[in-house]
Structure formats: structure tokens, C-alpha cells
Coordinates of C-alpha atoms (C1' of nucleotides) in Angstrom, one line a residue:
Chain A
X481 CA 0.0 0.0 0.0
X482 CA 2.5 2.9 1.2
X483 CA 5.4 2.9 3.2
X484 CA 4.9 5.5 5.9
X485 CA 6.4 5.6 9.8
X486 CA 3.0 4.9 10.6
X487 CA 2.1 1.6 8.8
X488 CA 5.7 0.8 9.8
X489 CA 4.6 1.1 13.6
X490 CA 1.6 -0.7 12.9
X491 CA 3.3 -3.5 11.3
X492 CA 5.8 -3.9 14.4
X493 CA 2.5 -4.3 16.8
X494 CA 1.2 -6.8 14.2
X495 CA 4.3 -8.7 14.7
X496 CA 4.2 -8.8 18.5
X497 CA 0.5 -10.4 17.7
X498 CA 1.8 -13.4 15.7
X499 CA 4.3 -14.0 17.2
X500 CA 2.7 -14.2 20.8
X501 CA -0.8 -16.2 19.0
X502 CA 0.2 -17.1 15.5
X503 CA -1.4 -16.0 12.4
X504 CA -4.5 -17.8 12.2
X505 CA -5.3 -17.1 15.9
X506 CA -4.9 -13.3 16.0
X507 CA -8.1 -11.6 14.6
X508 CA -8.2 -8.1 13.2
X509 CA -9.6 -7.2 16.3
X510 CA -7.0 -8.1 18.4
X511 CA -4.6 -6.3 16.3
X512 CA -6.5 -2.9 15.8
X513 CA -7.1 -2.9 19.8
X514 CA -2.9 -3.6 19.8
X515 CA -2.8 -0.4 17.5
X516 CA -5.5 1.4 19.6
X517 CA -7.4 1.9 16.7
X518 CA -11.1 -0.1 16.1
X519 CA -11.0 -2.8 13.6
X520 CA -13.0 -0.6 10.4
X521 CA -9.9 1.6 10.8
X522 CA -7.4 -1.1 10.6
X523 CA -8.3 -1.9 6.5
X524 CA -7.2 1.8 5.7
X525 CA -3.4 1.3 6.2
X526 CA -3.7 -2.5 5.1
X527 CA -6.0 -3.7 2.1
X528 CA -6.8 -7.0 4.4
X529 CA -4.9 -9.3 6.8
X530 CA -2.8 -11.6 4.4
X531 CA -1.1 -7.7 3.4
X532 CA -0.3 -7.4 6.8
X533 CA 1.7 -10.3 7.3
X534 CA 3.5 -9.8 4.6
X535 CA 4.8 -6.6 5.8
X536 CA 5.9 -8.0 8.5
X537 CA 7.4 -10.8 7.2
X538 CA 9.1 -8.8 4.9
X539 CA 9.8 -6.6 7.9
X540 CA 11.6 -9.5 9.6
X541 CA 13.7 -11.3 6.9
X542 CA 15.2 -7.4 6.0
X543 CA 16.1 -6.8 9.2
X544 CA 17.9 -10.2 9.8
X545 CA 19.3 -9.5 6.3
X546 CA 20.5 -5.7 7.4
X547 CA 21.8 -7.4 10.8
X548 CA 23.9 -10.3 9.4
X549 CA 25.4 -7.6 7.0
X550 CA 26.7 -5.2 9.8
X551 CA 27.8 -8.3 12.0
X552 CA 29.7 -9.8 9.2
X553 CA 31.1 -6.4 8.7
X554 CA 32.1 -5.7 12.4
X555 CA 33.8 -8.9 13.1
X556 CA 37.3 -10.7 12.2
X557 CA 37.5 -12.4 9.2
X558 CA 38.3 -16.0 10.0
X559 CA 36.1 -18.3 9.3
X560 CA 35.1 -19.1 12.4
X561 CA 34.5 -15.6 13.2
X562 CA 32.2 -15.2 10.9
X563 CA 30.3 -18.2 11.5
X564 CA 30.0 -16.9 14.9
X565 CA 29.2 -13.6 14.3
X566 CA 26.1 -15.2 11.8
X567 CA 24.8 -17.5 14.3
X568 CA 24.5 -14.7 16.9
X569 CA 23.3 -12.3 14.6
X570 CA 20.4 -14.5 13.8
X571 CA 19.6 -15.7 17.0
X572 CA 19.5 -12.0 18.2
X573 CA 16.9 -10.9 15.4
X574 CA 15.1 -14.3 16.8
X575 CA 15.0 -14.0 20.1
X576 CA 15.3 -10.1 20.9
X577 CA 12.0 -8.7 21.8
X578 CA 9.7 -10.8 20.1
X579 CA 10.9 -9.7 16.3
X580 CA 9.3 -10.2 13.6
X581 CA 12.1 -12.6 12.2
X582 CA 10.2 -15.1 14.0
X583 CA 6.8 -14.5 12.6
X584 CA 8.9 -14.5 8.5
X585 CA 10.4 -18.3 9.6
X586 CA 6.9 -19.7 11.1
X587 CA 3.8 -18.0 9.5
X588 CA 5.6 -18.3 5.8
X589 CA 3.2 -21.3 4.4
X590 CA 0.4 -18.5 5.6
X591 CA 1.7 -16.4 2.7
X592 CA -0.6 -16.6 -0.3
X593 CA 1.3 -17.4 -3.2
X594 CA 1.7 -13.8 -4.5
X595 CA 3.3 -12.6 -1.9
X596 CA 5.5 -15.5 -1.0
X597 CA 6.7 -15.2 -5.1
X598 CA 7.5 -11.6 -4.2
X599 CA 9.5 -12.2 -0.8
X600 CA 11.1 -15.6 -2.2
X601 CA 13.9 -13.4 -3.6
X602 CA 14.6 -11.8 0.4
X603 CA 14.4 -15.1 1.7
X604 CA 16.8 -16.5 -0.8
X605 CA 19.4 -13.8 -0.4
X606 CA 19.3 -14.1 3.2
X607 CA 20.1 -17.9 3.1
X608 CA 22.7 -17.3 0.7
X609 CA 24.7 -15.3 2.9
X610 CA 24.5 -18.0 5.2
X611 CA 25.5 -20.8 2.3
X612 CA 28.4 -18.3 1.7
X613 CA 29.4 -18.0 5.4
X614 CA 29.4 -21.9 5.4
X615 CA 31.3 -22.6 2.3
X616 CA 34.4 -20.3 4.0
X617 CA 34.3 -22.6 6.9
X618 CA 34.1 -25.8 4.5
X619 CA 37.0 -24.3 2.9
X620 CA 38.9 -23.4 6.0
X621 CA 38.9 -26.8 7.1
X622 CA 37.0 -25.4 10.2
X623 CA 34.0 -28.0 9.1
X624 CA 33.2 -30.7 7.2
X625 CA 30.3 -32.3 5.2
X626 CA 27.9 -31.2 2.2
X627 CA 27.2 -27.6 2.1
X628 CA 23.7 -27.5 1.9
X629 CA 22.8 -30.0 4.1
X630 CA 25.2 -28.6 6.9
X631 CA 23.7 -25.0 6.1
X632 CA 20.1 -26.6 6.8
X633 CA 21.3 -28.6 10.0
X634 CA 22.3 -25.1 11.8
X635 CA 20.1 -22.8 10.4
X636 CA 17.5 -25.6 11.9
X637 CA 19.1 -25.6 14.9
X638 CA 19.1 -22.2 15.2
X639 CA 15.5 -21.7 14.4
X640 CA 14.5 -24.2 16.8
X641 CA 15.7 -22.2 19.6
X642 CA 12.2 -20.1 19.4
X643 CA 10.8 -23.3 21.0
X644 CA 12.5 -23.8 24.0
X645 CA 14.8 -21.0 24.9
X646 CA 14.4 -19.0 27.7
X647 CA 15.5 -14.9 27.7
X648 CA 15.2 -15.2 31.4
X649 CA 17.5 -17.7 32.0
X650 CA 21.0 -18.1 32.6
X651 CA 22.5 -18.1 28.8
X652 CA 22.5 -15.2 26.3
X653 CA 22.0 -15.7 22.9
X654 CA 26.3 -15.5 22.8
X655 CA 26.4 -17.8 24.8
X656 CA 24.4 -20.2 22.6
X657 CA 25.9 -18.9 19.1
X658 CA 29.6 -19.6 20.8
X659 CA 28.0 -23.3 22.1
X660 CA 26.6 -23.9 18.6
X661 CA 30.2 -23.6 16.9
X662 CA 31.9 -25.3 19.0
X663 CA 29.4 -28.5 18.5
X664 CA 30.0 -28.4 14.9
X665 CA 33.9 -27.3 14.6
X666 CA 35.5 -29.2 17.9
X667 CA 33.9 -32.7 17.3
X668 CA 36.2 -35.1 17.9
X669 CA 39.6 -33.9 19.3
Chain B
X93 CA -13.5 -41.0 24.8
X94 CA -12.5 -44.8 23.8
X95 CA -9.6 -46.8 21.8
X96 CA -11.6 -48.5 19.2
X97 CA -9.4 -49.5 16.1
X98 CA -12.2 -47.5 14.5
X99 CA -10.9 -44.6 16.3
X100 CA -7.1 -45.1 15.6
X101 CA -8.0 -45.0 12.2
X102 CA -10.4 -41.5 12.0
X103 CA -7.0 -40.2 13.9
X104 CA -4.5 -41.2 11.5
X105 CA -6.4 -40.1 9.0
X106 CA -6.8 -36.4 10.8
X107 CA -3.3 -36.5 11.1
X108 CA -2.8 -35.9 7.2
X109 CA -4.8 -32.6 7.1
X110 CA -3.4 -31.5 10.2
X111 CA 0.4 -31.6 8.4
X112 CA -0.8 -30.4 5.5
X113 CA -3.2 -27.8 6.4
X114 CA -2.1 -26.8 10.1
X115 CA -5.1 -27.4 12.5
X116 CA -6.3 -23.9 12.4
X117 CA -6.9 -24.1 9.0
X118 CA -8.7 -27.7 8.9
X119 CA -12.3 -27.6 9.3
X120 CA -14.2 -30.7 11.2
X121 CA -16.3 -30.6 7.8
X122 CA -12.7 -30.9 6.2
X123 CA -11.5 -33.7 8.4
X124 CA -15.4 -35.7 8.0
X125 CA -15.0 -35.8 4.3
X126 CA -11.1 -37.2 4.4
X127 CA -13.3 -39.7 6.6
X128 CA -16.2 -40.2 4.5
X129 CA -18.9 -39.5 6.8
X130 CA -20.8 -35.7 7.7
X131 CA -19.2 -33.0 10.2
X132 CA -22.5 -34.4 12.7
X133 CA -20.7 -38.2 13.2
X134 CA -17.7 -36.9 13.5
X135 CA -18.5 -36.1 16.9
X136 CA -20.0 -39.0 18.2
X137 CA -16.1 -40.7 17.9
X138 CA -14.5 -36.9 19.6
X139 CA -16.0 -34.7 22.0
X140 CA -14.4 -31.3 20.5
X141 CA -12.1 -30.3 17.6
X142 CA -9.0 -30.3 20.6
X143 CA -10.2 -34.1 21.5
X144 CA -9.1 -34.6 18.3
X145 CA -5.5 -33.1 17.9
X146 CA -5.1 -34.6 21.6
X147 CA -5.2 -37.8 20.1
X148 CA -3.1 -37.2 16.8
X149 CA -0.3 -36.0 19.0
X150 CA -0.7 -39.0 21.6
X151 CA -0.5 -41.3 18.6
X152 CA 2.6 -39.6 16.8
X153 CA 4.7 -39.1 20.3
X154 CA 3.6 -42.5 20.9
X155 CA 4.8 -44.0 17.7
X156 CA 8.0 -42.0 17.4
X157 CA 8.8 -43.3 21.3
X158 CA 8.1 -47.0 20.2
X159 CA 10.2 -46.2 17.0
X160 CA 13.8 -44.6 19.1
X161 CA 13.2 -48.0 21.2
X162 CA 13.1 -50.4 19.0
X163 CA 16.2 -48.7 16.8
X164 CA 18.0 -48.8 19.9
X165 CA 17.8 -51.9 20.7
X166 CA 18.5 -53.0 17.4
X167 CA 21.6 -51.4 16.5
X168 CA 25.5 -51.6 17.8
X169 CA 26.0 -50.6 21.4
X170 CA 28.7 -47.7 20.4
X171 CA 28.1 -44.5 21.4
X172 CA 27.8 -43.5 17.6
X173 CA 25.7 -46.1 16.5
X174 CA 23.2 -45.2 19.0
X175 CA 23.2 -41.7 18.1
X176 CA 23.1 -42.2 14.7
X177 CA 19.7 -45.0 15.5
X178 CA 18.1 -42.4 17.4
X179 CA 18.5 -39.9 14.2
X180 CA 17.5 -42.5 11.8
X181 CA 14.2 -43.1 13.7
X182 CA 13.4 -39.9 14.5
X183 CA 13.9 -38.3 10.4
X184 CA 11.7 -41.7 9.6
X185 CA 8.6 -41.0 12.1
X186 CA 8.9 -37.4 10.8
X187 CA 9.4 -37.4 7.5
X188 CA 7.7 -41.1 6.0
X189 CA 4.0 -40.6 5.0
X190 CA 3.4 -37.4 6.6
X191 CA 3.1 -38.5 10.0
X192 CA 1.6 -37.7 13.2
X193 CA 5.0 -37.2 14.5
X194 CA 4.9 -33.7 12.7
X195 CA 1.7 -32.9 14.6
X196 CA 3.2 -33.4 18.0
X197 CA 6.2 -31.2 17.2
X198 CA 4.3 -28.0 15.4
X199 CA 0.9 -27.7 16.9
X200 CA 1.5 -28.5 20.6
X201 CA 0.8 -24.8 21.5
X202 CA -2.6 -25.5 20.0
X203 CA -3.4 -28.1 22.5
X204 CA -5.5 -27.0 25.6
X205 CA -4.1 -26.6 28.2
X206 CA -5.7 -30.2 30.0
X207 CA -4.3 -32.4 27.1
X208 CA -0.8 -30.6 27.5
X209 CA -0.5 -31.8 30.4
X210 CA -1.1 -35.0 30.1
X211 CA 0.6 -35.2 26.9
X212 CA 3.7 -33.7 28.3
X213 CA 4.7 -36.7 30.4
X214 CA 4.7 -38.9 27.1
X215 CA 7.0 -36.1 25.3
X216 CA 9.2 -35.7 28.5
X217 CA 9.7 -39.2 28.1
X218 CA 11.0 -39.2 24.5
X219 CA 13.2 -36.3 24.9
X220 CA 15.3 -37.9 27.7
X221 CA 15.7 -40.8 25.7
X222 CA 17.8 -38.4 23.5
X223 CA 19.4 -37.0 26.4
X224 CA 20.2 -40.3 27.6
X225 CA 21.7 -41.0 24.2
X226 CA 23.4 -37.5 23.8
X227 CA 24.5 -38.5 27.4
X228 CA 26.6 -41.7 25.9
X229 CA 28.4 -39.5 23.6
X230 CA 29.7 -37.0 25.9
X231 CA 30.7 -39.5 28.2
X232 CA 32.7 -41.5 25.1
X233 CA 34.2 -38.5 24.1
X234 CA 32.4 -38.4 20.9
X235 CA 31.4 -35.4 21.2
X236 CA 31.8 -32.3 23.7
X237 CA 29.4 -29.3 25.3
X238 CA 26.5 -28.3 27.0
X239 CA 24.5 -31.7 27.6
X240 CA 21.3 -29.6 27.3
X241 CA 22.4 -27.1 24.6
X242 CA 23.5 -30.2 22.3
X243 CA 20.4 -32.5 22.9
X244 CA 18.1 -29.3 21.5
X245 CA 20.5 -28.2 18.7
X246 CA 20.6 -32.2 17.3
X247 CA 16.9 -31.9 17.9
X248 CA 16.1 -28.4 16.2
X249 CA 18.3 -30.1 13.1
X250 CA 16.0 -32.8 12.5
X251 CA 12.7 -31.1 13.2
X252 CA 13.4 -29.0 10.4
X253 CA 13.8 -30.9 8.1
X254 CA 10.3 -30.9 7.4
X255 CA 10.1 -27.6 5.9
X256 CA 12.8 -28.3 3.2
X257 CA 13.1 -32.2 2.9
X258 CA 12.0 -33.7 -0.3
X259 CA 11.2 -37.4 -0.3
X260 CA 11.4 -37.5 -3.8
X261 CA 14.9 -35.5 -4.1
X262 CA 18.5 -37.5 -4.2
X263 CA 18.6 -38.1 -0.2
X264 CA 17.6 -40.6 1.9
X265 CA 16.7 -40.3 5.8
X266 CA 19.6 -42.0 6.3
X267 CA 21.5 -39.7 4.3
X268 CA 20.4 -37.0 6.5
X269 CA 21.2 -39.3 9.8
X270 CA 24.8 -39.9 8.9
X271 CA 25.3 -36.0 7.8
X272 CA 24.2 -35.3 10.9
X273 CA 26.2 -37.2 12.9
X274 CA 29.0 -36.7 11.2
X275 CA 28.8 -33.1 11.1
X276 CA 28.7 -32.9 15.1
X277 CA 31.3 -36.0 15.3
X278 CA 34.2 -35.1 12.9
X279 CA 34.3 -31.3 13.3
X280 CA 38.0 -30.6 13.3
X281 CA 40.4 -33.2 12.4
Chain C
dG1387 C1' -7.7 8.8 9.5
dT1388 C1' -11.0 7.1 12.5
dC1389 C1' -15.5 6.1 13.8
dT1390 C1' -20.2 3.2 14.0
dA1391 C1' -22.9 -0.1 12.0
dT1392 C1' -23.4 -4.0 9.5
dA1393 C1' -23.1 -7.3 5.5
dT1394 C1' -21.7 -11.9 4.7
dT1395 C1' -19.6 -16.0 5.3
dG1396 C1' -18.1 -20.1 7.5
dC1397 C1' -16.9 -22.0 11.8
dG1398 C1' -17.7 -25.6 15.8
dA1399 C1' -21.1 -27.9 17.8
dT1400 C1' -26.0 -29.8 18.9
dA1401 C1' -30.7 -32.2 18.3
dG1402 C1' -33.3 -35.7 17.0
dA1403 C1' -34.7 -39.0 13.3
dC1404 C1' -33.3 -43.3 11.4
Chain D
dG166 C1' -23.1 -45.0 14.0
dT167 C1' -24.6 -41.9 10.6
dC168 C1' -27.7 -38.8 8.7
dT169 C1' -30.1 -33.9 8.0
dA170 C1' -30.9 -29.6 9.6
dT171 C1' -29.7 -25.9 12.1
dC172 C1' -28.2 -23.0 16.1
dG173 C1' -25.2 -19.4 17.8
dC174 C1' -21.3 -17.1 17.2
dA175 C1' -17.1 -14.9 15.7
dA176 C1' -14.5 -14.0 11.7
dT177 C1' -13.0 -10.7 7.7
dA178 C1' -14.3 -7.0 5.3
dT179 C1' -17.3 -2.9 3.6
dA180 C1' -20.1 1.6 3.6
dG181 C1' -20.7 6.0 4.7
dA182 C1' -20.7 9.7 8.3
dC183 C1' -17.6 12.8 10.7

DNA sequence: GTCTATATTGCGATAGAC
DNA sequence: GTCTATCGCAATATAGAC
């Protein structure tokens, strides 16, 4: 529809919403009341609820895309470096104040083909950053195996997190990005 | 409500729209026809919608907890074999015929409740069989870290699988078991 | 841009005949 | 155990005033 600061607020309180209820659970009405609005209002910034998920999935997979970018920027570049700085980066976009990241991973078969033919391409760049990230460490020597079925194994791992993992709790999200490389470069000695 | 064989098969065959369809989206008039009979019979066999998915998930935790045990006791009694068992029985029970096992892993949050609970005793069951396992490895040397961090990355791994493994495609399950194990095994030479 | 009011559809579940 | 018929309700979305 348009791209204001407005619908962009909106769209972050959408995301809180799915993530908390899932997709097919939260009703307009609960997400106008979120937005303090009532729910006639709601279909002026978004043409009907499948638009507003895909804002926010879209939403979601840029900002893990703009995050691994600067993280990969900011830190050393060994290969295991960078596989570290990935891993946390993602899990941070995952697992920091309910994101919408989460919402792009589990609510993406909720997509109606249109829209998941138009946010494919985002998707797909964002995994190739991580196929690139895991072909340096294949090439390092740092790990072994086929690269896309290693790539799958930790971004599964990764995304599984969401299900169990506790913000509360003793470990950070470091912590689990450092515990996560380790399992899959220190094997056996 | 009862146990009939009648029952176990109305279950299974709920099981199949629930994977493809996610619960929310199947309808008790969508489940009735896969059954051949009218949305009215269906609940003379299940008191509510939830009865239902209660009972998809008992089955598919069951199954997948018969499954580990039997591939346990089958295979070598080295710590990698029986890593590598549990793997191979857990990607089969999730991944062969769209099973229930899929169910009990991605809509337990849909379960009231009730049924949680007393489903959660029959999960908590299966998951320390893979911490038992994970448990083996660790003390073998076979692999190193956080008991509980390891047990839920090896986990997140395989459960997600389902959203990118093809049957059809070049792999095997077993493929995908020895990748796997090999991936958190041989690490660094 | 937000409101009130409402159209319309499809859902889960029930009643009672057979 | 299955049918037909239907209840009561909550869902998405629209229309038009302000």
C-alpha cells in the first residue's frame, strides 16, 4: 500500500500479535485494539490481513538481512569468526523482543502465493549469505560435510531455539551462538 | 473418549490434514469428508475439535517413542551407532507418510491446556531418551558441550527438516542421519 | 484517518430421526 | 453410527458519516 512511519509502527505491533498467537489465531480485532485503533480503521493502512503479514514478514527477513550484513562487517574475518558472528546475529533478530524474524520463519506457508513469489527473492538472499558463510568454513577446514545440508542442520538448529529457549535464563543468545560452533567445529579432538 | 481401532484410524487419517493444512486451517467438515462421513458423526467418535488433535499427538509421540526404542535396541551398542539410531528413527517417524510425529512437534501450543499436560509426560519421556543417548556421547568422548544445549541443537536439526526435505529428491533419511552425525562427530580433524 | 454499524460467510457444535 | 438440519457465534471486510 505505502510505506509510511505509521504503517511501519503498525506492522511492528502486528508482529508482536503473531508471534505471541500465531497468524491464524490473532483476529483483526485483536490487532487494531494492539494499535489502539477499532477494527473498520485497521483496513485503511492495510488492504486485508494476508497484506499485513506480509509486511511483517518482509519486515523480519530485511532486518535479519541488514543485521547479518553489519555483523559480518564488524567482526574478524576467520572463518570461524564469521560463522560466529552469523549465528549470533540471527539468533539475536530471533529472540530479541519478540521480532518479527520469527513471525517470517513460522507463518511463511500462511503467505498466499503472491506474496510469497514476491518475498522468495529476500528469503533466498538471506540464506545465501549464510550458504556463503558456510562454504568459507568448508574451505577453511573449520567443518566438514555437504554444504547444503550442513547450512540446513544449523540454520535448523538455530530456528529451533524459538521453541524452547528462555531470555530469562541463565544463557545469552552469545552464549548459545559460541555453544553452537563449537558443537560443529571441535567434534572429535 | 474410547480406543476403538475405528478410532485409531479416524485419527490417522486427521493427522494428514493436520500436516498439511495446520489445524487452524482444517475444518471438522474438512476432516469428516477425508473420513467419508458428515461434520454431525464426527463427533459422536470426539467430544471437540482439541479431542481430536489430543489424540493425533498421543499417537505420533507414541509412535515416534516405540520407533527410538526399537532402533536402539537393534543397532551396535557404540556410542555412535546409537546416536546415529536415534537420528535414523526420529527423520523416519517425521518425514515417511506425513506422520503424526509432525503434529506433536508444530501444533503442541494449539493443545489445551488439560491435554498438554497430560501429553507432556509422554514427550518428556521421549526427549530424555535423547538426552540419555546425547548423554553416551559425551561421556565416550564423541562429542563435547552443554548436555542440554547439544540435545536441542541435534533436535532443532532434525525437526526442520520438514520444511525443506524432499522425499522425492537424491537423499535418503539415512543420508540426513549420517550427515548429521557426522557433522557434530568429525568437526575438526 | 477514525468512527459506527453492518453485511456476509463459514466455523464448531448440537438435536433428534433413522 | 450416521444422517439432515440448524443454532449461535465470531470471523473478515465494507459503507458511509464525521
Amino acid at each position: 500500500m505505502n510505506d509510511s512511519p505509521r504503517r511501519k509502527e503498525l506492522t511492528r505491533q502486528a508482529a508482536q500479535l503473531f508471534v505471541q498467537e500465531g497468524f491464524d489465531r490473532t483476529t483483526v480485532r485483536m490487532l487494531a485494539q494492539e494499535m489502539g485503533i477499532k477494527s473498520g480503521s485497521l483496513f485503511h493502512h492495510f488492504r486485508d490481513k494476508q497484506e499485513i503479514l506480509a509486511a511483517v514478514i518482509e519486515e523480519g527477513t530485511q532486518n535479519a538481512l541488514v543485521m547479518a550484513k553489519a555483523a559480518l562487517e564488524a567482526c574478524d574475518h576467520t572463518a570461524e569468526a564469521r560463522l560466529q558472528a552469523m549465528a549470533r546475529a540471527h539468533l539475536q533478530t530471533l529472540l530479541t523482543d519478540r521480532n518479527a524474524h520469527v513471525v517470517a520463519l513460522y507463518e511463511w506457508r500462511r503467505l498466499d502465493p503472491g506474496a510469497r513469489d514476491h518475498l522468495s527473492h529476500l528469503r533466498d538472499a538471506y540464506e545465501s549469505l549464510w550458504e556463503q558463510v558456510i562454504d568459507e568454513a568448508l574451505e577453511a577446514g573449520l567443518i566438514h560435510g555437504d554444504r547444503f545440508l550442513v547450512s540446513r542442520f544449523v540454520m535448523g538448529a538455530l530456528n529451533w531455539t524459538v521453541r524452547w529457549y528462555d531470555p530469562a535464563g541463565p544463557r545469552s543468545t552469545d552464549d548459545l551462538a559460541h555453544e553452537l560452533v563449537a558443537m560443529i567445529t571441535h567434534g572429535a579432538a
